[in-house]
Amino acid sequence: MSTPRPGYALVTGASSGIGAAIAREYARRDVPLILTARRQERLEALADELRSRVDVQVAAADLADPQAPAGLVAEIERRALHVRILVNNAGYGVPGRYDGSDWAAHATFLQVMTTAVCELTWRLLPAIRESGDGRILNVASFAALMPAADGQTLYAPAKSFLLKFSEALALENADRGVHATALCPGFTRSEFHDVTGTRARMRVPPRMWLEAADVARAGIDGNERGRVLVVPGWRYRLLHALVRHLPHRGAMALMARNSRKIRPL
């Protein structure tokens, strides 16, 4: 009898922040890993850290390249690795007014945040379904649950797409034991706001910041339990409940008063 291949977790955007925290949490749970991101040296450093616990494969890829998803899956197949868990985490923001960036910047953003996610999921879904206990974890944002803020015009819509995408995947694949989850964290300590250049200007109360390790643990726990939506942190769960009961016009007015405190233009 042949020995079944181990099921790997493929984590995109694994070089820092929530992605790296998710990789560490899966390693703690003895799940072998495939790490991908643009920065090879960051991936190798994380892989060296985690290899004492699990097998870690590194496959650098820039998901801004439309050819990257197919190339990444081809490399995984070349190495005869079986993906049981897909974590679509890679992402960033384009700050400023919508007409303040050229279309190429917006097109690249959409490629990374939506198109690459859809293509990777489509290409890997047969293997995930074949596992019998496959998992898909899409790292969205609390922004998906709120009216959109000015200053990052495509960010909330892209994250809202991930939420709806996760819901549909959960329904379509439940018959094969696949759990699909949208992880919707609020403000999380990572490099995200440093990359967009907004951290120094943000006025967010310290109690509203989450730790990446806590977000990772909540997301994986929720996914394992079959939850389609995971909102880490009781403060954010309370805020979500409150906003859901506000009239849409009132929620929009609330965002208009507060969005520039967190994303100044």
PDB file of C-alpha atoms in Angstrom:
ATOM      1  CA  MET A   1       0.000   0.000   0.000  1.00  0.00           C
ATOM      2  CA  SER A   2       1.395   3.402  -0.951  1.00  0.00           C
ATOM      3  CA  THR A   3       1.865   6.040   1.752  1.00  0.00           C
ATOM      4  CA  PRO A   4      -0.519   8.988   1.264  1.00  0.00           C
ATOM      5  CA  ARG A   5       1.133  12.290   0.465  1.00  0.00           C
ATOM      6  CA  PRO A   6       1.066  14.829   3.290  1.00  0.00           C
ATOM      7  CA  GLY A   7      -1.332  17.708   2.841  1.00  0.00           C
ATOM      8  CA  TYR A   8       0.465  21.055   2.662  1.00  0.00           C
ATOM      9  CA  ALA A   9      -0.843  24.507   3.523  1.00  0.00           C
ATOM     10  CA  LEU A  10      -0.015  27.032   0.805  1.00  0.00           C
ATOM     11  CA  VAL A  11       0.223  30.515   2.332  1.00  0.00           C
ATOM     12  CA  THR A  12       0.458  33.520   0.003  1.00  0.00           C
ATOM     13  CA  GLY A  13       1.979  36.768   1.254  1.00  0.00           C
ATOM     14  CA  ALA A  14       3.836  34.690   3.839  1.00  0.00           C
ATOM     15  CA  SER A  15       6.911  36.899   4.172  1.00  0.00           C
ATOM     16  CA  SER A  16       5.508  39.138   6.941  1.00  0.00           C
ATOM     17  CA  GLY A  17       2.511  40.191   9.011  1.00  0.00           C
ATOM     18  CA  ILE A  18      -0.588  38.022   9.178  1.00  0.00           C
ATOM     19  CA  GLY A  19       0.752  35.663   6.511  1.00  0.00           C
ATOM     20  CA  ALA A  20       3.882  34.872   8.513  1.00  0.00           C
ATOM     21  CA  ALA A  21       1.788  34.487  11.666  1.00  0.00           C
ATOM     22  CA  ILE A  22      -0.514  32.019   9.892  1.00  0.00           C
ATOM     23  CA  ALA A  23       2.510  30.026   8.720  1.00  0.00           C
ATOM     24  CA  ARG A  24       3.869  29.893  12.283  1.00  0.00           C
ATOM     25  CA  GLU A  25       0.496  28.775  13.636  1.00  0.00           C
ATOM     26  CA  TYR A  26       0.177  25.977  11.084  1.00  0.00           C
ATOM     27  CA  ALA A  27       3.733  24.863  11.871  1.00  0.00           C
ATOM     28  CA  ARG A  28       2.800  24.782  15.565  1.00  0.00           C
ATOM     29  CA  ARG A  29      -0.032  22.437  14.543  1.00  0.00           C
ATOM     30  CA  ASP A  30       2.412  20.236  12.567  1.00  0.00           C
ATOM     31  CA  VAL A  31       1.019  21.146   9.134  1.00  0.00           C
ATOM     32  CA  PRO A  32       3.693  21.179   6.385  1.00  0.00           C
ATOM     33  CA  LEU A  33       3.956  24.445   4.490  1.00  0.00           C
ATOM     34  CA  ILE A  34       4.467  25.985   1.085  1.00  0.00           C
ATOM     35  CA  LEU A  35       5.370  29.645   1.502  1.00  0.00           C
ATOM     36  CA  THR A  36       5.067  32.158  -1.302  1.00  0.00           C
ATOM     37  CA  ALA A  37       5.588  35.918  -1.607  1.00  0.00           C
ATOM     38  CA  ARG A  38       7.767  38.282  -3.618  1.00  0.00           C
ATOM     39  CA  ARG A  39      10.665  38.454  -1.146  1.00  0.00           C
ATOM     40  CA  GLN A  40      12.690  35.252  -1.421  1.00  0.00           C
ATOM     41  CA  GLU A  41      15.073  36.153   1.404  1.00  0.00           C
ATOM     42  CA  ARG A  42      12.207  36.796   3.841  1.00  0.00           C
ATOM     43  CA  LEU A  43      10.621  33.476   2.911  1.00  0.00           C
ATOM     44  CA  GLU A  44      13.885  31.601   3.387  1.00  0.00           C
ATOM     45  CA  ALA A  45      14.393  33.154   6.819  1.00  0.00           C
ATOM     46  CA  LEU A  46      10.889  32.113   7.910  1.00  0.00           C
ATOM     47  CA  ALA A  47      11.369  28.653   6.443  1.00  0.00           C
ATOM     48  CA  ASP A  48      14.626  28.209   8.385  1.00  0.00           C
ATOM     49  CA  GLU A  49      12.771  29.190  11.552  1.00  0.00           C
ATOM     50  CA  LEU A  50       9.990  26.642  11.028  1.00  0.00           C
ATOM     51  CA  ARG A  51      11.798  23.626   9.552  1.00  0.00           C
ATOM     52  CA  SER A  52      12.593  22.238  12.976  1.00  0.00           C
ATOM     53  CA  ARG A  53       8.874  21.409  13.245  1.00  0.00           C
ATOM     54  CA  VAL A  54       7.596  20.718   9.726  1.00  0.00           C
ATOM     55  CA  ASP A  55       8.659  20.425   6.110  1.00  0.00           C
ATOM     56  CA  VAL A  56       8.668  23.904   4.571  1.00  0.00           C
ATOM     57  CA  GLN A  57       8.866  24.550   0.839  1.00  0.00           C
ATOM     58  CA  VAL A  58       9.612  28.012  -0.540  1.00  0.00           C
ATOM     59  CA  ALA A  59       8.309  29.117  -3.941  1.00  0.00           C
ATOM     60  CA  ALA A  60       8.737  32.856  -4.485  1.00  0.00           C
ATOM     61  CA  ALA A  61       6.167  34.453  -6.802  1.00  0.00           C
ATOM     62  CA  ASP A  62       4.844  37.934  -7.510  1.00  0.00           C
ATOM     63  CA  LEU A  63       1.067  37.633  -7.801  1.00  0.00           C
ATOM     64  CA  ALA A  64       0.968  41.013  -9.528  1.00  0.00           C
ATOM     65  CA  ASP A  65       2.183  39.094 -12.588  1.00  0.00           C
ATOM     66  CA  PRO A  66      -0.849  37.567 -14.353  1.00  0.00           C
ATOM     67  CA  GLN A  67       1.268  34.482 -15.166  1.00  0.00           C
ATOM     68  CA  ALA A  68       2.241  33.909 -11.521  1.00  0.00           C
ATOM     69  CA  PRO A  69      -0.721  31.791 -10.302  1.00  0.00           C
ATOM     70  CA  ALA A  70      -0.325  29.250 -13.114  1.00  0.00           C
ATOM     71  CA  GLY A  71       3.444  29.232 -12.678  1.00  0.00           C
ATOM     72  CA  LEU A  72       3.169  28.720  -8.928  1.00  0.00           C
ATOM     73  CA  VAL A  73       0.773  25.783  -9.290  1.00  0.00           C
ATOM     74  CA  ALA A  74       3.001  24.262 -11.985  1.00  0.00           C
ATOM     75  CA  GLU A  75       5.976  24.466  -9.589  1.00  0.00           C
ATOM     76  CA  ILE A  76       3.958  22.830  -6.810  1.00  0.00           C
ATOM     77  CA  GLU A  77       2.998  20.013  -9.179  1.00  0.00           C
ATOM     78  CA  ARG A  78       6.607  19.653 -10.352  1.00  0.00           C
ATOM     79  CA  ARG A  79       7.640  19.075  -6.730  1.00  0.00           C
ATOM     80  CA  ALA A  80       4.782  16.553  -6.316  1.00  0.00           C
ATOM     81  CA  LEU A  81       3.329  18.460  -3.366  1.00  0.00           C
ATOM     82  CA  HIS A  82      -0.310  18.018  -2.401  1.00  0.00           C
ATOM     83  CA  VAL A  83      -2.124  21.184  -1.271  1.00  0.00           C
ATOM     84  CA  ARG A  84      -4.854  20.494   1.290  1.00  0.00           C
ATOM     85  CA  ILE A  85      -5.108  24.037   2.667  1.00  0.00           C
ATOM     86  CA  LEU A  86      -5.035  27.284   0.681  1.00  0.00           C
ATOM     87  CA  VAL A  87      -4.526  30.574   2.515  1.00  0.00           C
ATOM     88  CA  ASN A  88      -5.120  33.564   0.244  1.00  0.00           C
ATOM     89  CA  ASN A  89      -3.430  36.260   2.304  1.00  0.00           C
ATOM     90  CA  ALA A  90      -1.317  38.354  -0.092  1.00  0.00           C
ATOM     91  CA  GLY A  91      -2.494  41.945  -0.203  1.00  0.00           C
ATOM     92  CA  TYR A  92      -1.799  45.633   0.238  1.00  0.00           C
ATOM     93  CA  GLY A  93      -3.500  49.005  -0.121  1.00  0.00           C
ATOM     94  CA  VAL A  94      -3.332  51.904  -2.576  1.00  0.00           C
ATOM     95  CA  PRO A  95      -3.849  55.002  -0.394  1.00  0.00           C
ATOM     96  CA  GLY A  96      -5.224  58.307  -1.596  1.00  0.00           C
ATOM     97  CA  ARG A  97      -8.118  59.388  -3.764  1.00  0.00           C
ATOM     98  CA  TYR A  98      -9.177  57.052  -6.572  1.00  0.00           C
ATOM     99  CA  ASP A  99      -8.173  59.577  -9.241  1.00  0.00           C
ATOM    100  CA  GLY A 100      -4.846  60.179  -7.485  1.00  0.00           C
ATOM    101  CA  SER A 101      -3.256  56.988  -8.853  1.00  0.00           C
ATOM    102  CA  ASP A 102      -2.877  55.901 -12.452  1.00  0.00           C
ATOM    103  CA  TRP A 103      -4.906  52.991 -13.782  1.00  0.00           C
ATOM    104  CA  ALA A 104      -1.873  50.689 -13.866  1.00  0.00           C
ATOM    105  CA  ALA A 105      -1.644  50.909 -10.045  1.00  0.00           C
ATOM    106  CA  HIS A 106      -5.323  50.026  -9.669  1.00  0.00           C
ATOM    107  CA  ALA A 107      -5.115  47.201 -12.224  1.00  0.00           C
ATOM    108  CA  THR A 108      -2.159  45.660 -10.388  1.00  0.00           C
ATOM    109  CA  PHE A 109      -4.033  45.952  -7.092  1.00  0.00           C
ATOM    110  CA  LEU A 110      -7.050  44.121  -8.517  1.00  0.00           C
ATOM    111  CA  GLN A 111      -4.800  41.426  -9.977  1.00  0.00           C
ATOM    112  CA  VAL A 112      -3.263  40.677  -6.573  1.00  0.00           C
ATOM    113  CA  MET A 113      -6.374  41.111  -4.438  1.00  0.00           C
ATOM    114  CA  THR A 114      -9.035  39.401  -6.564  1.00  0.00           C
ATOM    115  CA  THR A 115      -7.903  37.838  -9.847  1.00  0.00           C
ATOM    116  CA  ALA A 116      -4.918  35.939  -8.439  1.00  0.00           C
ATOM    117  CA  VAL A 117      -7.051  34.733  -5.512  1.00  0.00           C
ATOM    118  CA  CYS A 118      -9.705  33.393  -7.869  1.00  0.00           C
ATOM    119  CA  GLU A 119      -7.216  31.728 -10.196  1.00  0.00           C
ATOM    120  CA  LEU A 120      -5.183  30.074  -7.450  1.00  0.00           C
ATOM    121  CA  THR A 121      -8.366  28.784  -5.836  1.00  0.00           C
ATOM    122  CA  TRP A 122      -9.680  27.467  -9.153  1.00  0.00           C
ATOM    123  CA  ARG A 123      -6.425  25.712  -9.984  1.00  0.00           C
ATOM    124  CA  LEU A 124      -6.034  24.120  -6.550  1.00  0.00           C
ATOM    125  CA  LEU A 125      -9.680  23.355  -5.781  1.00  0.00           C
ATOM    126  CA  PRO A 126      -9.643  19.836  -7.293  1.00  0.00           C
ATOM    127  CA  ALA A 127      -6.790  18.800  -4.969  1.00  0.00           C
ATOM    128  CA  ILE A 128      -8.418  20.507  -1.988  1.00  0.00           C
ATOM    129  CA  ARG A 129     -11.705  18.703  -2.657  1.00  0.00           C
ATOM    130  CA  GLU A 130      -9.880  15.421  -3.166  1.00  0.00           C
ATOM    131  CA  SER A 131      -8.438  15.694   0.348  1.00  0.00           C
ATOM    132  CA  GLY A 132     -11.809  15.094   1.970  1.00  0.00           C
ATOM    133  CA  ASP A 133     -10.966  17.636   4.663  1.00  0.00           C
ATOM    134  CA  GLY A 134      -9.667  20.536   2.580  1.00  0.00           C
ATOM    135  CA  ARG A 135      -9.543  24.110   3.817  1.00  0.00           C
ATOM    136  CA  ILE A 136      -9.640  27.558   2.182  1.00  0.00           C
ATOM    137  CA  LEU A 137      -8.867  30.598   4.334  1.00  0.00           C
ATOM    138  CA  ASN A 138      -9.294  33.965   2.625  1.00  0.00           C
ATOM    139  CA  VAL A 139      -7.816  36.841   4.599  1.00  0.00           C
ATOM    140  CA  ALA A 140     -10.306  39.654   4.064  1.00  0.00           C
ATOM    141  CA  SER A 141     -10.726  42.603   6.427  1.00  0.00           C
ATOM    142  CA  PHE A 142     -13.156  44.216   8.823  1.00  0.00           C
ATOM    143  CA  ALA A 143     -13.445  46.794   6.042  1.00  0.00           C
ATOM    144  CA  ALA A 144     -15.582  44.213   4.205  1.00  0.00           C
ATOM    145  CA  LEU A 145     -18.220  44.540   6.935  1.00  0.00           C
ATOM    146  CA  MET A 146     -18.368  48.348   7.053  1.00  0.00           C
ATOM    147  CA  PRO A 147     -19.361  51.068   4.583  1.00  0.00           C
ATOM    148  CA  ALA A 148     -16.367  51.881   2.406  1.00  0.00           C
ATOM    149  CA  ALA A 149     -14.035  54.636   3.598  1.00  0.00           C
ATOM    150  CA  ASP A 150     -12.562  57.366   1.454  1.00  0.00           C
ATOM    151  CA  GLY A 151      -8.847  57.201   0.802  1.00  0.00           C
ATOM    152  CA  GLN A 152      -8.608  53.536  -0.267  1.00  0.00           C
ATOM    153  CA  THR A 153     -11.390  53.287  -2.789  1.00  0.00           C
ATOM    154  CA  LEU A 154     -10.852  49.714  -3.999  1.00  0.00           C
ATOM    155  CA  TYR A 155      -9.723  48.145  -0.721  1.00  0.00           C
ATOM    156  CA  ALA A 156     -13.119  47.570   0.928  1.00  0.00           C
ATOM    157  CA  PRO A 157     -14.748  46.394  -2.327  1.00  0.00           C
ATOM    158  CA  ALA A 158     -11.932  43.872  -2.871  1.00  0.00           C
ATOM    159  CA  LYS A 159     -12.262  42.571   0.683  1.00  0.00           C
ATOM    160  CA  SER A 160     -16.061  42.409   0.350  1.00  0.00           C
ATOM    161  CA  PHE A 161     -15.522  40.281  -2.744  1.00  0.00           C
ATOM    162  CA  LEU A 162     -13.414  37.853  -0.689  1.00  0.00           C
ATOM    163  CA  LEU A 163     -16.220  37.549   1.845  1.00  0.00           C
ATOM    164  CA  LYS A 164     -18.832  36.687  -0.798  1.00  0.00           C
ATOM    165  CA  PHE A 165     -16.360  34.420  -2.586  1.00  0.00           C
ATOM    166  CA  SER A 166     -15.788  32.519   0.664  1.00  0.00           C
ATOM    167  CA  GLU A 167     -19.523  32.146   1.278  1.00  0.00           C
ATOM    168  CA  ALA A 168     -20.071  30.679  -2.189  1.00  0.00           C
ATOM    169  CA  LEU A 169     -17.089  28.320  -1.877  1.00  0.00           C
ATOM    170  CA  ALA A 170     -18.343  27.119   1.503  1.00  0.00           C
ATOM    171  CA  LEU A 171     -21.756  26.257   0.069  1.00  0.00           C
ATOM    172  CA  GLU A 172     -20.458  24.656  -3.122  1.00  0.00           C
ATOM    173  CA  ASN A 173     -17.854  22.438  -1.474  1.00  0.00           C
ATOM    174  CA  ALA A 174     -19.395  21.410   1.835  1.00  0.00           C
ATOM    175  CA  ASP A 175     -20.338  18.044   0.325  1.00  0.00           C
ATOM    176  CA  ARG A 176     -16.626  17.228   0.015  1.00  0.00           C
ATOM    177  CA  GLY A 177     -15.691  18.250   3.544  1.00  0.00           C
ATOM    178  CA  VAL A 178     -14.132  21.561   2.491  1.00  0.00           C
ATOM    179  CA  HIS A 179     -14.363  24.501   4.902  1.00  0.00           C
ATOM    180  CA  ALA A 180     -14.051  27.976   3.351  1.00  0.00           C
ATOM    181  CA  THR A 181     -13.657  30.986   5.632  1.00  0.00           C
ATOM    182  CA  ALA A 182     -13.311  34.751   5.311  1.00  0.00           C
ATOM    183  CA  LEU A 183     -11.072  36.109   8.062  1.00  0.00           C
ATOM    184  CA  CYS A 184     -11.991  39.744   8.731  1.00  0.00           C
ATOM    185  CA  PRO A 185      -9.535  41.347  11.174  1.00  0.00           C
ATOM    186  CA  GLY A 186      -9.517  44.991  12.139  1.00  0.00           C
ATOM    187  CA  PHE A 187      -6.338  47.017  12.592  1.00  0.00           C
ATOM    188  CA  THR A 188      -3.489  44.553  13.055  1.00  0.00           C
ATOM    189  CA  ARG A 189       0.110  45.255  13.969  1.00  0.00           C
ATOM    190  CA  SER A 190       2.080  44.394  10.841  1.00  0.00           C
ATOM    191  CA  GLU A 191       3.956  46.106   8.012  1.00  0.00           C
ATOM    192  CA  PHE A 192       0.730  46.882   6.121  1.00  0.00           C
ATOM    193  CA  HIS A 193       0.398  50.519   7.233  1.00  0.00           C
ATOM    194  CA  ASP A 194       4.139  51.110   6.892  1.00  0.00           C
ATOM    195  CA  VAL A 195       4.007  50.028   3.238  1.00  0.00           C
ATOM    196  CA  THR A 196       1.086  52.378   2.507  1.00  0.00           C
ATOM    197  CA  GLY A 197       2.782  55.184   4.449  1.00  0.00           C
ATOM    198  CA  THR A 198      -0.261  55.841   6.630  1.00  0.00           C
ATOM    199  CA  ARG A 199       0.801  54.588  10.067  1.00  0.00           C
ATOM    200  CA  ALA A 200       2.247  57.891  11.341  1.00  0.00           C
ATOM    201  CA  ARG A 201      -0.950  59.772  10.428  1.00  0.00           C
ATOM    202  CA  MET A 202      -3.464  57.294  11.831  1.00  0.00           C
ATOM    203  CA  ARG A 203      -5.410  58.100  14.998  1.00  0.00           C
ATOM    204  CA  VAL A 204      -6.517  54.663  16.150  1.00  0.00           C
ATOM    205  CA  PRO A 205      -6.950  53.952  19.895  1.00  0.00           C
ATOM    206  CA  PRO A 206      -4.345  51.428  21.125  1.00  0.00           C
ATOM    207  CA  ARG A 207      -7.100  49.071  22.325  1.00  0.00           C
ATOM    208  CA  MET A 208      -8.302  48.648  18.726  1.00  0.00           C
ATOM    209  CA  TRP A 209      -5.014  47.134  17.508  1.00  0.00           C
ATOM    210  CA  LEU A 210      -4.823  43.356  17.186  1.00  0.00           C
ATOM    211  CA  GLU A 211      -1.740  41.132  17.268  1.00  0.00           C
ATOM    212  CA  ALA A 212      -1.009  39.134  14.106  1.00  0.00           C
ATOM    213  CA  ALA A 213      -0.533  35.907  16.087  1.00  0.00           C
ATOM    214  CA  ASP A 214      -3.988  36.274  17.659  1.00  0.00           C
ATOM    215  CA  VAL A 215      -5.563  36.959  14.270  1.00  0.00           C
ATOM    216  CA  ALA A 216      -3.879  33.888  12.773  1.00  0.00           C
ATOM    217  CA  ARG A 217      -5.023  31.641  15.607  1.00  0.00           C
ATOM    218  CA  ALA A 218      -8.610  32.908  15.422  1.00  0.00           C
ATOM    219  CA  GLY A 219      -8.726  32.433  11.650  1.00  0.00           C
ATOM    220  CA  ILE A 220      -7.393  28.880  11.688  1.00  0.00           C
ATOM    221  CA  ASP A 221      -9.564  27.866  14.653  1.00  0.00           C
ATOM    222  CA  GLY A 222     -12.673  29.267  12.962  1.00  0.00           C
ATOM    223  CA  ASN A 223     -11.823  27.601   9.666  1.00  0.00           C
ATOM    224  CA  GLU A 224     -11.330  24.237  11.367  1.00  0.00           C
ATOM    225  CA  ARG A 225     -14.732  24.622  13.036  1.00  0.00           C
ATOM    226  CA  GLY A 226     -16.413  25.337   9.719  1.00  0.00           C
ATOM    227  CA  ARG A 227     -17.159  29.000  10.358  1.00  0.00           C
ATOM    228  CA  VAL A 228     -17.576  30.998   7.149  1.00  0.00           C
ATOM    229  CA  LEU A 229     -16.956  34.393   8.789  1.00  0.00           C
ATOM    230  CA  VAL A 230     -14.371  35.025  11.516  1.00  0.00           C
ATOM    231  CA  VAL A 231     -14.044  38.450  13.152  1.00  0.00           C
ATOM    232  CA  PRO A 232     -11.161  38.423  15.681  1.00  0.00           C
ATOM    233  CA  GLY A 233     -11.437  40.502  18.848  1.00  0.00           C
ATOM    234  CA  TRP A 234     -14.546  41.134  20.933  1.00  0.00           C
ATOM    235  CA  ARG A 235     -14.452  44.870  20.246  1.00  0.00           C
ATOM    236  CA  TYR A 236     -14.700  44.283  16.507  1.00  0.00           C
ATOM    237  CA  ARG A 237     -17.447  41.701  16.931  1.00  0.00           C
ATOM    238  CA  LEU A 238     -19.407  44.220  18.989  1.00  0.00           C
ATOM    239  CA  LEU A 239     -18.830  46.967  16.408  1.00  0.00           C
ATOM    240  CA  HIS A 240     -19.947  44.603  13.648  1.00  0.00           C
ATOM    241  CA  ALA A 241     -23.166  43.847  15.528  1.00  0.00           C
ATOM    242  CA  LEU A 242     -23.841  47.547  16.082  1.00  0.00           C
ATOM    243  CA  VAL A 243     -23.235  48.535  12.465  1.00  0.00           C
ATOM    244  CA  ARG A 244     -25.485  45.739  11.217  1.00  0.00           C
ATOM    245  CA  HIS A 245     -28.392  47.299  13.091  1.00  0.00           C
ATOM    246  CA  LEU A 246     -27.780  50.847  11.898  1.00  0.00           C
ATOM    247  CA  PRO A 247     -29.687  52.172   8.885  1.00  0.00           C
ATOM    248  CA  HIS A 248     -27.315  52.254   5.935  1.00  0.00           C
ATOM    249  CA  ARG A 249     -27.533  56.036   5.726  1.00  0.00           C
ATOM    250  CA  GLY A 250     -26.507  56.299   9.392  1.00  0.00           C
ATOM    251  CA  ALA A 251     -23.599  53.894   8.890  1.00  0.00           C
ATOM    252  CA  MET A 252     -22.405  55.941   5.914  1.00  0.00           C
ATOM    253  CA  ALA A 253     -22.579  59.124   7.967  1.00  0.00           C
ATOM    254  CA  LEU A 254     -20.586  57.486  10.747  1.00  0.00           C
ATOM    255  CA  MET A 255     -17.885  56.451   8.282  1.00  0.00           C
ATOM    256  CA  ALA A 256     -17.814  59.930   6.734  1.00  0.00           C
ATOM    257  CA  ARG A 257     -17.091  61.444  10.160  1.00  0.00           C
ATOM    258  CA  ASN A 258     -14.397  58.957  11.123  1.00  0.00           C
ATOM    259  CA  SER A 259     -12.685  57.600   8.017  1.00  0.00           C
ATOM    260  CA  ARG A 260     -10.173  60.428   7.717  1.00  0.00           C
ATOM    261  CA  LYS A 261      -9.037  59.787  11.270  1.00  0.00           C
ATOM    262  CA  ILE A 262      -7.779  56.399  10.169  1.00  0.00           C
ATOM    263  CA  ARG A 263      -6.908  57.137   6.530  1.00  0.00           C
ATOM    264  CA  PRO A 264      -6.052  60.816   6.111  1.00  0.00           C
ATOM    265  CA  LEU A 265      -5.858  61.950   2.494  1.00  0.00           C
TER     266      LEU A 265
END
